[in-house]
């Protein structure tokens, strides 16, 4: 596709260089039946280098996932070839089913229907802890 000309879709911009692939994985974009372009190490005046993800489909994107990977990323919703909405994201306070608790004794391991919820406990170091067992994200 012509990556500059999305008609209806989502552009995630200002991703810290090197974080694009992680975001791609956590957003499960590999399962998406649409054209997705990851551009890595794009020259940026503000950031030096950045990654950009362009999704050529009008999908719902979980902003908490983006905020978890890179709170400085921005999201542009494209409709009819123009930016319809533009947002900065920031660090989310809680994460629901974004990351999963790895503690084998955590209740989420036996209660399969429980949501995996993590709460931000240290904003500076971006530490999240499982609300059930306090295990931190790795
Ligand atoms: Zn846990």
Coordinates of C-alpha atoms and ligand atoms in Angstrom, one line a residue:
X1 CA 0.0 0.0 0.0
X2 CA 1.0 3.6 -0.2
X3 CA 1.8 4.2 3.4
X4 CA 1.2 7.9 3.2
X5 CA -2.3 7.6 1.9
X6 CA -4.5 5.8 4.4
X7 CA -8.2 6.5 3.8
X8 CA -9.6 5.1 7.0
X9 CA -7.4 3.8 9.7
X10 CA -5.0 4.4 12.5
X11 CA -1.5 5.9 12.6
X12 CA 0.5 5.4 15.8
X13 CA 3.3 8.0 15.6
X14 CA 6.2 9.2 17.8
X15 CA 6.9 5.7 19.0
X16 CA 10.3 5.5 20.6
X17 CA 12.7 3.9 18.1
X18 CA 12.8 0.2 18.7
X19 CA 9.4 -0.1 20.4
X20 CA 7.4 -0.5 17.3
X21 CA 7.7 -4.3 17.2
X22 CA 6.7 -4.7 20.8
X23 CA 3.7 -2.6 20.3
X24 CA 2.8 -4.6 17.2
X25 CA 2.9 -7.8 19.2
X26 CA 1.0 -6.5 22.3
X27 CA -1.7 -5.0 20.0
X28 CA -2.0 -8.4 18.3
X29 CA -1.7 -6.7 14.9
X30 CA -0.4 -10.0 13.4
X31 CA -3.9 -11.4 13.8
X32 CA -5.5 -8.4 12.0
X33 CA -6.9 -9.0 8.5
X34 CA -5.7 -5.6 7.2
X35 CA -2.7 -4.0 5.8
X36 CA -0.3 -3.0 8.6
X37 CA 3.0 -1.1 8.0
X38 CA 5.7 -0.7 10.6
X39 CA 8.3 1.9 9.8
X40 CA 11.4 1.7 11.9
X41 CA 14.0 4.4 12.6
X42 CA 12.2 7.1 10.8
X43 CA 14.1 10.4 11.0
X44 CA 12.4 12.8 13.4
X45 CA 13.2 16.4 14.2
X46 CA 11.9 16.0 17.7
X47 CA 13.1 12.6 18.6
X48 CA 16.1 11.8 16.3
X49 CA 14.6 8.5 15.3
X50 CA 11.1 7.1 15.8
X51 CA 8.9 4.2 14.8
X52 CA 5.5 4.6 13.2
X53 CA 2.8 2.0 12.8
X54 CA 0.1 2.5 10.1
X55 CA -3.0 0.4 10.1
X56 CA -5.2 0.5 7.0
X57 CA -8.4 -0.4 8.8
X58 CA -10.8 1.5 11.1
X59 CA -10.1 -0.7 14.2
X60 CA -10.4 -0.1 17.9
X61 CA -6.9 0.3 19.3
X62 CA -6.4 -0.2 23.1
X63 CA -4.8 3.0 24.2
X64 CA -3.6 1.4 27.4
X65 CA -1.5 -1.0 25.5
X66 CA 0.2 1.9 23.6
X67 CA 0.6 3.9 26.9
X68 CA 2.2 0.9 28.5
X69 CA 4.7 0.4 25.8
X70 CA 5.3 4.1 25.1
X71 CA 3.4 6.9 26.9
X72 CA 4.9 9.5 24.5
X73 CA 3.4 7.9 21.4
X74 CA 0.6 9.7 19.7
X75 CA -2.4 8.3 17.8
X76 CA -4.1 9.6 14.7
X77 CA -7.4 8.4 13.6
X78 CA -7.8 8.8 9.8
X79 CA -11.2 9.2 8.2
X80 CA -11.7 9.9 4.5
X81 CA -8.0 10.6 4.1
X82 CA -7.8 13.2 6.8
X83 CA -6.9 13.3 10.5
X84 CA -10.2 13.1 12.3
X85 CA -8.8 12.7 15.8
X86 CA -5.3 13.1 17.3
X87 CA -4.4 12.1 20.8
X88 CA -1.5 11.9 23.1
X89 CA -1.6 8.9 25.4
X90 CA 0.3 9.0 28.7
X91 CA 1.0 6.2 31.2
X92 CA -2.1 4.3 32.1
X93 CA -2.9 3.8 35.9
X94 CA -4.2 0.3 35.3
X95 CA -3.8 -2.4 32.7
X96 CA -6.5 -4.9 32.0
X97 CA -5.4 -8.0 30.0
X98 CA -2.5 -6.2 28.5
X99 CA 0.2 -8.1 30.4
X100 CA -0.2 -11.4 32.2
X101 CA 0.8 -12.4 35.7
X102 CA 3.6 -15.0 35.6
X103 CA 3.4 -16.0 39.3
X104 CA 2.4 -19.7 39.2
X105 CA 0.7 -19.3 42.6
X106 CA -1.4 -16.3 41.5
X107 CA -5.2 -16.7 41.6
X108 CA -5.3 -15.8 37.9
X109 CA -3.5 -19.1 37.1
X110 CA -6.4 -21.2 38.5
X111 CA -9.3 -18.8 37.9
X112 CA -9.1 -18.7 34.1
X113 CA -12.0 -16.2 33.7
X114 CA -10.4 -13.6 35.9
X115 CA -9.1 -10.5 34.2
X116 CA -5.4 -9.9 34.6
X117 CA -5.2 -6.5 36.1
X118 CA -2.0 -4.6 36.9
X119 CA -1.8 -1.3 38.7
X120 CA 0.9 1.3 38.3
X121 CA 2.9 1.5 41.5
X122 CA 5.9 3.5 40.3
X123 CA 5.4 6.0 37.6
X124 CA 9.0 7.0 37.1
X125 CA 10.3 3.4 36.7
X126 CA 7.1 2.3 35.1
X127 CA 6.5 -0.6 37.6
X128 CA 3.1 -2.3 37.5
X129 CA 2.0 -4.9 40.0
X130 CA -0.6 -7.6 39.8
X131 CA -3.6 -6.5 41.9
X132 CA -4.0 -10.1 43.2
X133 CA -0.5 -11.1 44.2
X134 CA 1.6 -8.0 43.8
X135 CA 4.0 -9.6 41.4
X136 CA 5.6 -6.9 39.2
X137 CA 5.7 -6.8 35.5
X138 CA 9.0 -8.0 34.0
Ligands
LIG1 ZN1 -0.7 -12.2 40.1

